[in-house]
């Protein structure tokens, strides 16, 4: 069972940036040709939190952690949510309990509750809506509210669709004797997008799903690795994590809020939006971001951070790589409060272990 003694006690705020080069970071199936989601007013690319959570769930599954929401098929049939629930509860047999006995019924409830959350890492993070049949209806809720939530991501600048890909599919279709590209060959991608996500880990919500400090520490490497490992399909390739930062607060029920919005592209060190093609065409302005961290330094327990070696930053008239970022955060909140994340060493400490 999950060790509940280290359930999360501190609130955290997350800023996560990744970029997409000649990719479709989140297609919209309602568009008819799975075009990238783009805000029609601002021309910013949009990535839903559902898309991001899908990457994270797939990485959790690959790492051997139990995942409730996943694609499982048996004899060609997709598992229903009720079947997925039963699959998570295989270790607890209702026939082993006298459910008419109050004490045994209570023990059954504790066992399936603990087993489900232990075998469903994604529910501990993001919650879930469940289909609960009569066997479990008295003992499990029909939904869990996740203590880890992300807002939909948006690019930090306007984006353009790369129409050349669509032209290429038309040429290929013509060579095969067709007049125009078929539906399956539609290929719509953006030229470049630096996408900005904001997330929150709520310490009060953590109690209901038994989210642990270890789970939160896993997030510090999971987001990075999920973008590295789960974006290898044809339309998703070309996406890379660029910045992950988690601010953990000391004060109960406190967080600054909207930290992601304090990061912007530096006008002087970045090309115009229409000329952006890769990460080397821009720099992230830290001024407003650092000012807010400094103002809340008394409420901040620590900042865990990792940045891509090729991402450039600008602060107080200076430009530089990740070392500029790390140094300015240390000046704002104190060097003892800043921890650089070593993704490929740390993730090994939070992998699932075989019993």
Short mmCIF file of the C-alpha atoms (twelve columns), coordinates in Angstrom:
data_MODEL
# 
_entry.id   MODEL 
# 
loop_
_atom_site.group_PDB 
_atom_site.id 
_atom_site.type_symbol 
_atom_site.label_atom_id 
_atom_site.label_alt_id 
_atom_site.label_comp_id 
_atom_site.label_asym_id 
_atom_site.label_seq_id 
_atom_site.Cartn_x 
_atom_site.Cartn_y 
_atom_site.Cartn_z 
_atom_site.pdbx_PDB_model_num 
ATOM 1   C CA . UNK A 1   0.000   0.000   0.000   1 
ATOM 2   C CA . UNK A 2   1.000   3.604   -0.477  1 
ATOM 3   C CA . UNK A 3   2.932   5.040   2.433   1 
ATOM 4   C CA . UNK A 4   0.746   7.935   3.474   1 
ATOM 5   C CA . UNK A 5   3.131   9.266   6.089   1 
ATOM 6   C CA . UNK A 6   4.839   11.526  3.561   1 
ATOM 7   C CA . UNK A 7   1.732   12.949  1.878   1 
ATOM 8   C CA . UNK A 8   2.557   16.340  0.372   1 
ATOM 9   C CA . UNK A 9   2.502   19.156  2.914   1 
ATOM 10  C CA . UNK A 10  3.723   22.104  0.839   1 
ATOM 11  C CA . UNK A 11  2.103   23.754  -2.144  1 
ATOM 12  C CA . UNK A 12  4.127   24.018  -5.359  1 
ATOM 13  C CA . UNK A 13  3.808   26.123  -8.474  1 
ATOM 14  C CA . UNK A 14  5.243   24.805  -11.744 1 
ATOM 15  C CA . UNK A 15  6.421   26.553  -14.896 1 
ATOM 16  C CA . UNK A 16  7.195   24.263  -17.819 1 
ATOM 17  C CA . UNK A 17  8.376   25.395  -21.259 1 
ATOM 18  C CA . UNK A 18  8.866   23.199  -24.288 1 
ATOM 19  C CA . UNK A 19  9.129   24.012  -27.943 1 
ATOM 20  C CA . UNK A 20  7.964   22.522  -31.221 1 
ATOM 21  C CA . UNK A 21  9.827   22.789  -34.519 1 
ATOM 22  C CA . UNK A 22  7.915   21.835  -37.664 1 
ATOM 23  C CA . UNK A 23  5.488   19.824  -35.544 1 
ATOM 24  C CA . UNK A 24  1.817   19.642  -34.642 1 
ATOM 25  C CA . UNK A 25  1.967   19.915  -30.825 1 
ATOM 26  C CA . UNK A 26  -1.800  19.415  -30.391 1 
ATOM 27  C CA . UNK A 27  -4.054  18.687  -33.322 1 
ATOM 28  C CA . UNK A 28  -7.735  19.580  -33.235 1 
ATOM 29  C CA . UNK A 29  -9.752  16.626  -34.631 1 
ATOM 30  C CA . UNK A 30  -12.806 18.869  -34.996 1 
ATOM 31  C CA . UNK A 31  -10.944 20.943  -37.577 1 
ATOM 32  C CA . UNK A 32  -11.421 18.139  -40.123 1 
ATOM 33  C CA . UNK A 33  -7.746  17.716  -40.858 1 
ATOM 34  C CA . UNK A 34  -6.244  17.696  -37.374 1 
ATOM 35  C CA . UNK A 35  -4.828  21.185  -37.759 1 
ATOM 36  C CA . UNK A 36  -2.738  22.595  -34.883 1 
ATOM 37  C CA . UNK A 37  -4.828  24.389  -32.293 1 
ATOM 38  C CA . UNK A 38  -4.249  28.124  -32.751 1 
ATOM 39  C CA . UNK A 39  -6.039  30.967  -30.953 1 
ATOM 40  C CA . UNK A 40  -7.823  32.796  -33.812 1 
ATOM 41  C CA . UNK A 41  -7.474  36.158  -32.056 1 
ATOM 42  C CA . UNK A 42  -3.861  36.082  -30.842 1 
ATOM 43  C CA . UNK A 43  -2.416  33.479  -33.257 1 
ATOM 44  C CA . UNK A 44  -0.790  31.697  -30.329 1 
ATOM 45  C CA . UNK A 45  -0.496  27.904  -30.535 1 
ATOM 46  C CA . UNK A 46  -2.578  26.086  -27.912 1 
ATOM 47  C CA . UNK A 47  -1.832  22.773  -26.206 1 
ATOM 48  C CA . UNK A 48  -4.491  21.402  -23.884 1 
ATOM 49  C CA . UNK A 49  -3.677  20.118  -20.416 1 
ATOM 50  C CA . UNK A 50  -5.183  16.812  -21.575 1 
ATOM 51  C CA . UNK A 51  -2.432  16.504  -24.215 1 
ATOM 52  C CA . UNK A 52  0.291   17.202  -21.638 1 
ATOM 53  C CA . UNK A 53  -1.199  14.728  -19.159 1 
ATOM 54  C CA . UNK A 54  -1.283  12.097  -21.904 1 
ATOM 55  C CA . UNK A 55  2.492   12.444  -22.324 1 
ATOM 56  C CA . UNK A 56  2.952   12.164  -18.554 1 
ATOM 57  C CA . UNK A 57  0.657   9.138   -18.221 1 
ATOM 58  C CA . UNK A 58  2.465   7.338   -21.057 1 
ATOM 59  C CA . UNK A 59  5.810   7.997   -19.395 1 
ATOM 60  C CA . UNK A 60  4.503   6.753   -16.029 1 
ATOM 61  C CA . UNK A 61  3.308   3.587   -17.768 1 
ATOM 62  C CA . UNK A 62  6.663   3.094   -19.496 1 
ATOM 63  C CA . UNK A 63  8.434   3.552   -16.172 1 
ATOM 64  C CA . UNK A 64  6.431   0.716   -14.643 1 
ATOM 65  C CA . UNK A 65  4.081   2.757   -12.473 1 
ATOM 66  C CA . UNK A 66  0.457   1.691   -12.452 1 
ATOM 67  C CA . UNK A 67  -1.767  3.880   -14.621 1 
ATOM 68  C CA . UNK A 68  -5.576  3.828   -14.583 1 
ATOM 69  C CA . UNK A 69  -6.374  5.823   -17.746 1 
ATOM 70  C CA . UNK A 70  -4.672  3.947   -20.572 1 
ATOM 71  C CA . UNK A 71  -5.428  2.099   -23.776 1 
ATOM 72  C CA . UNK A 72  -5.980  -1.573  -23.020 1 
ATOM 73  C CA . UNK A 73  -7.474  -3.961  -25.517 1 
ATOM 74  C CA . UNK A 74  -8.502  -7.587  -25.176 1 
ATOM 75  C CA . UNK A 75  -9.485  -9.613  -28.231 1 
ATOM 76  C CA . UNK A 76  -9.738  -6.356  -30.186 1 
ATOM 77  C CA . UNK A 77  -12.115 -4.709  -27.718 1 
ATOM 78  C CA . UNK A 78  -11.184 -1.548  -25.821 1 
ATOM 79  C CA . UNK A 79  -11.385 -1.872  -22.028 1 
ATOM 80  C CA . UNK A 80  -14.215 0.095   -20.450 1 
ATOM 81  C CA . UNK A 81  -13.527 2.240   -17.378 1 
ATOM 82  C CA . UNK A 82  -15.169 -0.444  -15.231 1 
ATOM 83  C CA . UNK A 83  -12.758 -3.029  -16.643 1 
ATOM 84  C CA . UNK A 84  -9.829  -0.674  -16.105 1 
ATOM 85  C CA . UNK A 85  -10.900 -0.317  -12.463 1 
ATOM 86  C CA . UNK A 86  -11.138 -4.073  -11.974 1 
ATOM 87  C CA . UNK A 87  -7.707  -4.415  -13.543 1 
ATOM 88  C CA . UNK A 88  -6.283  -2.052  -10.919 1 
ATOM 89  C CA . UNK A 89  -7.901  -4.065  -8.115  1 
ATOM 90  C CA . UNK A 90  -6.815  -7.570  -9.077  1 
ATOM 91  C CA . UNK A 91  -4.970  -8.039  -5.797  1 
ATOM 92  C CA . UNK A 92  -8.125  -7.564  -3.712  1 
ATOM 93  C CA . UNK A 93  -10.777 -10.319 -3.996  1 
ATOM 94  C CA . UNK A 94  -14.236 -9.301  -2.670  1 
ATOM 95  C CA . UNK A 95  -14.944 -12.970 -1.959  1 
ATOM 96  C CA . UNK A 96  -12.306 -12.861 0.766   1 
ATOM 97  C CA . UNK A 97  -14.499 -10.514 2.816   1 
ATOM 98  C CA . UNK A 98  -17.847 -10.866 4.554   1 
ATOM 99  C CA . UNK A 99  -19.288 -7.581  3.319   1 
ATOM 100 C CA . UNK A 100 -22.314 -7.961  5.627   1 
ATOM 101 C CA . UNK A 101 -19.953 -7.664  8.568   1 
ATOM 102 C CA . UNK A 102 -19.292 -4.007  9.419   1 
ATOM 103 C CA . UNK A 103 -15.683 -4.522  10.430  1 
ATOM 104 C CA . UNK A 104 -14.792 -6.603  7.362   1 
ATOM 105 C CA . UNK A 105 -16.674 -4.219  5.118   1 
ATOM 106 C CA . UNK A 106 -14.582 -1.358  6.486   1 
ATOM 107 C CA . UNK A 107 -11.409 -3.368  5.923   1 
ATOM 108 C CA . UNK A 108 -12.499 -4.082  2.340   1 
ATOM 109 C CA . UNK A 109 -13.002 -0.361  1.773   1 
ATOM 110 C CA . UNK A 110 -9.553  0.472   3.123   1 
ATOM 111 C CA . UNK A 111 -7.925  -2.251  1.046   1 
ATOM 112 C CA . UNK A 112 -9.476  -1.332  -2.323  1 
ATOM 113 C CA . UNK A 113 -9.013  2.383   -1.686  1 
ATOM 114 C CA . UNK A 114 -5.340  1.893   -0.886  1 
ATOM 115 C CA . UNK A 115 -4.795  -0.643  -3.676  1 
ATOM 116 C CA . UNK A 116 -6.415  1.535   -6.328  1 
ATOM 117 C CA . UNK A 117 -4.337  4.593   -5.494  1 
ATOM 118 C CA . UNK A 118 -1.186  2.517   -5.113  1 
ATOM 119 C CA . UNK A 119 -1.705  0.973   -8.577  1 
ATOM 120 C CA . UNK A 120 -2.863  4.202   -10.242 1 
ATOM 121 C CA . UNK A 121 -0.101  6.795   -10.125 1 
ATOM 122 C CA . UNK A 122 -1.945  8.976   -12.634 1 
ATOM 123 C CA . UNK A 123 -4.964  9.229   -10.310 1 
ATOM 124 C CA . UNK A 124 -2.743  10.325  -7.435  1 
ATOM 125 C CA . UNK A 125 -1.578  13.194  -9.654  1 
ATOM 126 C CA . UNK A 126 -4.509  14.148  -11.857 1 
ATOM 127 C CA . UNK A 127 -7.564  12.444  -10.380 1 
ATOM 128 C CA . UNK A 128 -10.101 10.555  -12.515 1 
ATOM 129 C CA . UNK A 129 -13.752 9.945   -13.176 1 
ATOM 130 C CA . UNK A 130 -14.555 6.305   -12.645 1 
ATOM 131 C CA . UNK A 131 -17.219 3.804   -13.528 1 
ATOM 132 C CA . UNK A 132 -17.941 1.985   -10.264 1 
ATOM 133 C CA . UNK A 133 -20.144 -1.137  -10.352 1 
ATOM 134 C CA . UNK A 134 -22.220 -2.528  -7.479  1 
ATOM 135 C CA . UNK A 135 -19.305 -4.400  -5.937  1 
ATOM 136 C CA . UNK A 136 -17.377 -1.196  -5.288  1 
ATOM 137 C CA . UNK A 137 -20.121 1.461   -5.297  1 
ATOM 138 C CA . UNK A 138 -20.340 1.637   -1.491  1 
ATOM 139 C CA . UNK A 139 -16.596 1.771   -1.044  1 
ATOM 140 C CA . UNK A 140 -15.109 3.961   -3.765  1 
ATOM 141 C CA . UNK A 141 -16.055 7.451   -4.956  1 
ATOM 142 C CA . UNK A 142 -17.102 7.920   -8.570  1 
ATOM 143 C CA . UNK A 143 -14.324 10.470  -9.047  1 
ATOM 144 C CA . UNK A 144 -11.087 11.729  -7.527  1 
ATOM 145 C CA . UNK A 145 -10.063 15.368  -7.853  1 
ATOM 146 C CA . UNK A 146 -6.397  15.553  -8.762  1 
ATOM 147 C CA . UNK A 147 -4.092  17.733  -6.663  1 
ATOM 148 C CA . UNK A 148 -1.812  18.342  -9.680  1 
ATOM 149 C CA . UNK A 149 -3.396  20.493  -12.342 1 
ATOM 150 C CA . UNK A 150 -2.014  22.255  -15.407 1 
ATOM 151 C CA . UNK A 151 -3.649  25.102  -17.283 1 
ATOM 152 C CA . UNK A 152 -3.794  24.825  -21.078 1 
ATOM 153 C CA . UNK A 153 -0.457  25.835  -22.581 1 
ATOM 154 C CA . UNK A 154 0.027   28.627  -25.090 1 
ATOM 155 C CA . UNK A 155 2.997   29.681  -27.168 1 
ATOM 156 C CA . UNK A 156 4.808   32.796  -25.924 1 
ATOM 157 C CA . UNK A 157 4.484   34.373  -29.382 1 
ATOM 158 C CA . UNK A 158 2.388   34.206  -32.526 1 
ATOM 159 C CA . UNK A 159 2.910   31.168  -34.737 1 
ATOM 160 C CA . UNK A 160 2.476   30.291  -38.391 1 
ATOM 161 C CA . UNK A 161 1.410   27.046  -40.011 1 
ATOM 162 C CA . UNK A 162 4.006   25.680  -42.380 1 
ATOM 163 C CA . UNK A 163 2.002   25.346  -45.585 1 
ATOM 164 C CA . UNK A 164 4.884   23.626  -47.387 1 
ATOM 165 C CA . UNK A 165 4.068   20.318  -45.707 1 
ATOM 166 C CA . UNK A 166 0.569   20.344  -47.148 1 
ATOM 167 C CA . UNK A 167 2.001   21.104  -50.611 1 
ATOM 168 C CA . UNK A 168 4.311   18.117  -50.293 1 
ATOM 169 C CA . UNK A 169 1.447   15.708  -49.614 1 
ATOM 170 C CA . UNK A 170 -0.351  17.012  -52.699 1 
ATOM 171 C CA . UNK A 171 2.708   16.280  -54.850 1 
ATOM 172 C CA . UNK A 172 2.960   12.767  -53.456 1 
ATOM 173 C CA . UNK A 173 -0.722  12.152  -54.079 1 
ATOM 174 C CA . UNK A 174 -0.410  13.358  -57.703 1 
ATOM 175 C CA . UNK A 175 2.443   10.960  -58.316 1 
ATOM 176 C CA . UNK A 176 0.169   8.141   -57.233 1 
ATOM 177 C CA . UNK A 177 -2.415  9.197   -59.789 1 
ATOM 178 C CA . UNK A 178 -4.687  11.094  -57.391 1 
ATOM 179 C CA . UNK A 179 -5.825  14.633  -57.969 1 
ATOM 180 C CA . UNK A 180 -5.185  15.771  -54.411 1 
ATOM 181 C CA . UNK A 181 -3.873  14.520  -51.082 1 
ATOM 182 C CA . UNK A 182 -6.163  12.185  -49.171 1 
ATOM 183 C CA . UNK A 183 -7.328  12.760  -45.582 1 
ATOM 184 C CA . UNK A 184 -4.620  10.535  -44.119 1 
ATOM 185 C CA . UNK A 185 -1.922  12.547  -45.876 1 
ATOM 186 C CA . UNK A 186 -3.033  15.926  -44.509 1 
ATOM 187 C CA . UNK A 187 -0.029  17.272  -42.696 1 
ATOM 188 C CA . UNK A 188 -0.381  20.539  -40.823 1 
ATOM 189 C CA . UNK A 189 2.403   21.795  -38.575 1 
ATOM 190 C CA . UNK A 190 3.553   25.022  -37.031 1 
ATOM 191 C CA . UNK A 191 6.929   26.437  -37.991 1 
ATOM 192 C CA . UNK A 192 7.984   27.098  -34.406 1 
ATOM 193 C CA . UNK A 193 6.396   27.504  -30.997 1 
ATOM 194 C CA . UNK A 194 7.809   27.971  -27.482 1 
ATOM 195 C CA . UNK A 195 4.905   26.713  -25.379 1 
ATOM 196 C CA . UNK A 196 4.384   27.819  -21.788 1 
ATOM 197 C CA . UNK A 197 2.548   25.717  -19.167 1 
ATOM 198 C CA . UNK A 198 1.543   26.630  -15.634 1 
ATOM 199 C CA . UNK A 199 0.852   23.991  -13.003 1 
ATOM 200 C CA . UNK A 200 -0.087  23.757  -9.353  1 
ATOM 201 C CA . UNK A 201 0.374   21.062  -6.707  1 
ATOM 202 C CA . UNK A 202 -2.296  21.586  -4.043  1 
ATOM 203 C CA . UNK A 203 -1.331  20.260  -0.630  1 
ATOM 204 C CA . UNK A 204 -4.963  20.009  0.527   1 
ATOM 205 C CA . UNK A 205 -6.059  18.043  -2.546  1 
ATOM 206 C CA . UNK A 206 -3.080  15.748  -2.033  1 
ATOM 207 C CA . UNK A 207 -4.738  14.259  1.021   1 
ATOM 208 C CA . UNK A 208 -7.605  12.761  -0.996  1 
ATOM 209 C CA . UNK A 209 -5.364  10.898  -3.480  1 
ATOM 210 C CA . UNK A 210 -2.430  10.219  -1.123  1 
ATOM 211 C CA . UNK A 211 -0.009  12.154  -3.318  1 
ATOM 212 C CA . UNK A 212 3.401   11.833  -1.728  1 
ATOM 213 C CA . UNK A 213 6.531   13.953  -1.663  1 
ATOM 214 C CA . UNK A 214 8.153   11.227  -3.752  1 
ATOM 215 C CA . UNK A 215 5.417   11.640  -6.376  1 
ATOM 216 C CA . UNK A 216 6.086   15.377  -6.550  1 
ATOM 217 C CA . UNK A 217 9.813   14.831  -6.770  1 
ATOM 218 C CA . UNK A 218 9.103   12.430  -9.657  1 
ATOM 219 C CA . UNK A 219 7.324   15.258  -11.492 1 
ATOM 220 C CA . UNK A 220 10.622  17.177  -11.485 1 
ATOM 221 C CA . UNK A 221 12.031  14.673  -13.970 1 
ATOM 222 C CA . UNK A 222 8.821   13.213  -15.435 1 
ATOM 223 C CA . UNK A 223 7.810   16.317  -17.400 1 
ATOM 224 C CA . UNK A 224 11.242  16.567  -18.990 1 
ATOM 225 C CA . UNK A 225 11.525  12.878  -19.852 1 
ATOM 226 C CA . UNK A 226 7.936   12.635  -21.121 1 
ATOM 227 C CA . UNK A 227 8.639   15.289  -23.760 1 
ATOM 228 C CA . UNK A 228 11.859  13.553  -24.689 1 
ATOM 229 C CA . UNK A 229 10.358  10.065  -24.926 1 
ATOM 230 C CA . UNK A 230 6.665   10.421  -25.819 1 
ATOM 231 C CA . UNK A 231 6.894   12.785  -28.802 1 
ATOM 232 C CA . UNK A 232 8.385   10.438  -31.360 1 
ATOM 233 C CA . UNK A 233 5.358   9.952   -33.602 1 
ATOM 234 C CA . UNK A 234 5.477   11.603  -37.050 1 
ATOM 235 C CA . UNK A 235 3.537   14.766  -36.204 1 
ATOM 236 C CA . UNK A 236 4.897   15.117  -32.655 1 
ATOM 237 C CA . UNK A 237 8.611   14.732  -33.332 1 
ATOM 238 C CA . UNK A 238 10.536  17.995  -33.069 1 
ATOM 239 C CA . UNK A 239 9.444   18.888  -29.529 1 
ATOM 240 C CA . UNK A 240 11.977  19.445  -26.753 1 
ATOM 241 C CA . UNK A 241 11.741  20.458  -23.073 1 
ATOM 242 C CA . UNK A 242 13.438  23.819  -22.459 1 
ATOM 243 C CA . UNK A 243 12.690  24.853  -18.878 1 
ATOM 244 C CA . UNK A 244 11.145  23.170  -15.856 1 
ATOM 245 C CA . UNK A 245 10.845  25.064  -12.597 1 
ATOM 246 C CA . UNK A 246 8.947   24.192  -9.424  1 
ATOM 247 C CA . UNK A 247 8.602   26.726  -6.635  1 
ATOM 248 C CA . UNK A 248 7.748   25.051  -3.334  1 
ATOM 249 C CA . UNK A 249 6.223   27.370  -0.735  1 
ATOM 250 C CA . UNK A 250 6.641   27.302  3.017   1 
ATOM 251 C CA . UNK A 251 3.414   29.064  3.894   1 
ATOM 252 C CA . UNK A 252 0.213   26.999  3.897   1 
ATOM 253 C CA . UNK A 253 -2.312  27.760  1.146   1 
ATOM 254 C CA . UNK A 254 0.026   30.326  -0.413  1 
ATOM 255 C CA . UNK A 255 1.293   30.622  -3.940  1 
ATOM 256 C CA . UNK A 256 2.173   33.589  -6.116  1 
ATOM 257 C CA . UNK A 257 0.048   32.472  -9.076  1 
ATOM 258 C CA . UNK A 258 0.602   33.021  -12.784 1 
ATOM 259 C CA . UNK A 259 4.385   32.763  -12.580 1 
ATOM 260 C CA . UNK A 260 4.499   31.589  -16.179 1 
ATOM 261 C CA . UNK A 261 3.102   34.927  -17.325 1 
ATOM 262 C CA . UNK A 262 6.133   36.680  -15.842 1 
ATOM 263 C CA . UNK A 263 8.325   35.048  -18.480 1 
ATOM 264 C CA . UNK A 264 8.329   36.675  -21.916 1 
ATOM 265 C CA . UNK A 265 10.534  36.835  -24.976 1 
ATOM 266 C CA . UNK A 266 13.209  39.505  -24.748 1 
ATOM 267 C CA . UNK A 267 12.547  41.929  -27.597 1 
ATOM 268 C CA . UNK A 268 16.181  42.895  -28.056 1 
ATOM 269 C CA . UNK A 269 17.606  39.371  -28.050 1 
ATOM 270 C CA . UNK A 270 14.800  37.622  -29.976 1 
ATOM 271 C CA . UNK A 271 13.914  37.668  -33.652 1 
ATOM 272 C CA . UNK A 272 10.440  38.934  -34.644 1 
ATOM 273 C CA . UNK A 273 7.718   36.301  -34.188 1 
ATOM 274 C CA . UNK A 274 7.411   35.602  -37.916 1 
ATOM 275 C CA . UNK A 275 11.135  34.807  -38.161 1 
ATOM 276 C CA . UNK A 276 11.332  32.378  -35.211 1 
ATOM 277 C CA . UNK A 277 12.373  28.912  -36.409 1 
ATOM 278 C CA . UNK A 278 14.226  27.317  -33.471 1 
ATOM 279 C CA . UNK A 279 15.293  27.914  -29.877 1 
ATOM 280 C CA . UNK A 280 18.444  29.760  -30.951 1 
ATOM 281 C CA . UNK A 281 16.322  32.578  -32.377 1 
ATOM 282 C CA . UNK A 282 15.148  33.831  -28.981 1 
ATOM 283 C CA . UNK A 283 15.959  34.685  -25.369 1 
ATOM 284 C CA . UNK A 284 13.633  34.578  -22.359 1 
ATOM 285 C CA . UNK A 285 13.301  37.814  -20.362 1 
ATOM 286 C CA . UNK A 286 13.611  37.090  -16.626 1 
ATOM 287 C CA . UNK A 287 13.157  40.569  -15.130 1 
ATOM 288 C CA . UNK A 288 9.516   40.377  -14.022 1 
ATOM 289 C CA . UNK A 289 9.871   36.731  -13.007 1 
ATOM 290 C CA . UNK A 290 12.862  37.347  -10.748 1 
ATOM 291 C CA . UNK A 291 11.223  40.410  -9.172  1 
ATOM 292 C CA . UNK A 292 8.213   38.346  -8.099  1 
ATOM 293 C CA . UNK A 293 10.345  35.518  -6.691  1 
ATOM 294 C CA . UNK A 294 12.422  38.023  -4.732  1 
ATOM 295 C CA . UNK A 295 9.316   39.658  -3.327  1 
ATOM 296 C CA . UNK A 296 8.049   36.300  -2.029  1 
ATOM 297 C CA . UNK A 297 11.406  34.922  -0.892  1 
ATOM 298 C CA . UNK A 298 10.222  34.653  2.737   1 
ATOM 299 C CA . UNK A 299 7.417   32.305  1.643   1 
ATOM 300 C CA . UNK A 300 9.574   30.133  -0.629  1 
ATOM 301 C CA . UNK A 301 11.038  26.915  0.748   1 
ATOM 302 C CA . UNK A 302 12.970  25.993  -2.368  1 
ATOM 303 C CA . UNK A 303 13.129  26.273  -6.124  1 
ATOM 304 C CA . UNK A 304 13.912  23.193  -8.196  1 
ATOM 305 C CA . UNK A 305 14.957  24.041  -11.744 1 
ATOM 306 C CA . UNK A 306 16.494  22.665  -14.923 1 
ATOM 307 C CA . UNK A 307 16.995  24.427  -18.260 1 
ATOM 308 C CA . UNK A 308 18.159  23.341  -21.690 1 
ATOM 309 C CA . UNK A 309 21.787  24.145  -22.399 1 
ATOM 310 C CA . UNK A 310 20.795  26.033  -25.575 1 
ATOM 311 C CA . UNK A 311 18.054  28.207  -24.059 1 
ATOM 312 C CA . UNK A 312 19.194  31.809  -23.636 1 
ATOM 313 C CA . UNK A 313 18.021  34.250  -20.985 1 
ATOM 314 C CA . UNK A 314 18.135  38.011  -20.471 1 
ATOM 315 C CA . UNK A 315 18.124  39.768  -17.101 1 
ATOM 316 C CA . UNK A 316 19.002  43.293  -16.045 1 
ATOM 317 C CA . UNK A 317 20.842  44.009  -19.296 1 
ATOM 318 C CA . UNK A 318 22.785  40.719  -19.280 1 
ATOM 319 C CA . UNK A 319 22.364  37.741  -21.587 1 
ATOM 320 C CA . UNK A 320 23.414  34.172  -20.966 1 
ATOM 321 C CA . UNK A 321 22.487  30.514  -20.750 1 
ATOM 322 C CA . UNK A 322 21.157  28.426  -17.837 1 
ATOM 323 C CA . UNK A 323 23.879  29.641  -15.489 1 
ATOM 324 C CA . UNK A 324 22.437  33.162  -15.722 1 
ATOM 325 C CA . UNK A 325 19.028  31.754  -14.773 1 
ATOM 326 C CA . UNK A 326 20.333  29.734  -11.840 1 
ATOM 327 C CA . UNK A 327 22.449  32.627  -10.556 1 
ATOM 328 C CA . UNK A 328 19.686  35.197  -10.666 1 
ATOM 329 C CA . UNK A 329 17.256  32.870  -8.864  1 
ATOM 330 C CA . UNK A 330 19.862  32.276  -6.162  1 
ATOM 331 C CA . UNK A 331 20.260  36.032  -5.717  1 
ATOM 332 C CA . UNK A 332 16.475  36.395  -5.418  1 
ATOM 333 C CA . UNK A 333 15.664  33.619  -2.933  1 
ATOM 334 C CA . UNK A 334 19.046  32.585  -1.530  1 
ATOM 335 C CA . UNK A 335 21.480  29.981  -2.794  1 
ATOM 336 C CA . UNK A 336 20.429  27.450  -0.145  1 
ATOM 337 C CA . UNK A 337 16.891  27.434  -1.557  1 
ATOM 338 C CA . UNK A 338 17.855  26.635  -5.171  1 
ATOM 339 C CA . UNK A 339 18.336  23.059  -6.363  1 
ATOM 340 C CA . UNK A 340 19.383  22.283  -9.933  1 
ATOM 341 C CA . UNK A 341 17.661  19.124  -11.155 1 
ATOM 342 C CA . UNK A 342 19.849  16.406  -12.637 1 
ATOM 343 C CA . UNK A 343 17.117  14.709  -14.689 1 
ATOM 344 C CA . UNK A 344 18.975  11.558  -15.664 1 
ATOM 345 C CA . UNK A 345 20.362  10.819  -12.212 1 
ATOM 346 C CA . UNK A 346 17.294  11.737  -10.205 1 
ATOM 347 C CA . UNK A 347 14.664  9.890   -12.220 1 
ATOM 348 C CA . UNK A 348 16.264  6.578   -11.324 1 
ATOM 349 C CA . UNK A 349 15.434  7.246   -7.670  1 
ATOM 350 C CA . UNK A 350 11.713  7.496   -8.400  1 
ATOM 351 C CA . UNK A 351 11.193  4.556   -10.749 1 
ATOM 352 C CA . UNK A 352 8.762   1.820   -9.790  1 
ATOM 353 C CA . UNK A 353 10.328  -0.985  -7.820  1 
ATOM 354 C CA . UNK A 354 9.456   -4.633  -8.187  1 
ATOM 355 C CA . UNK A 355 8.178   -6.198  -4.996  1 
# 
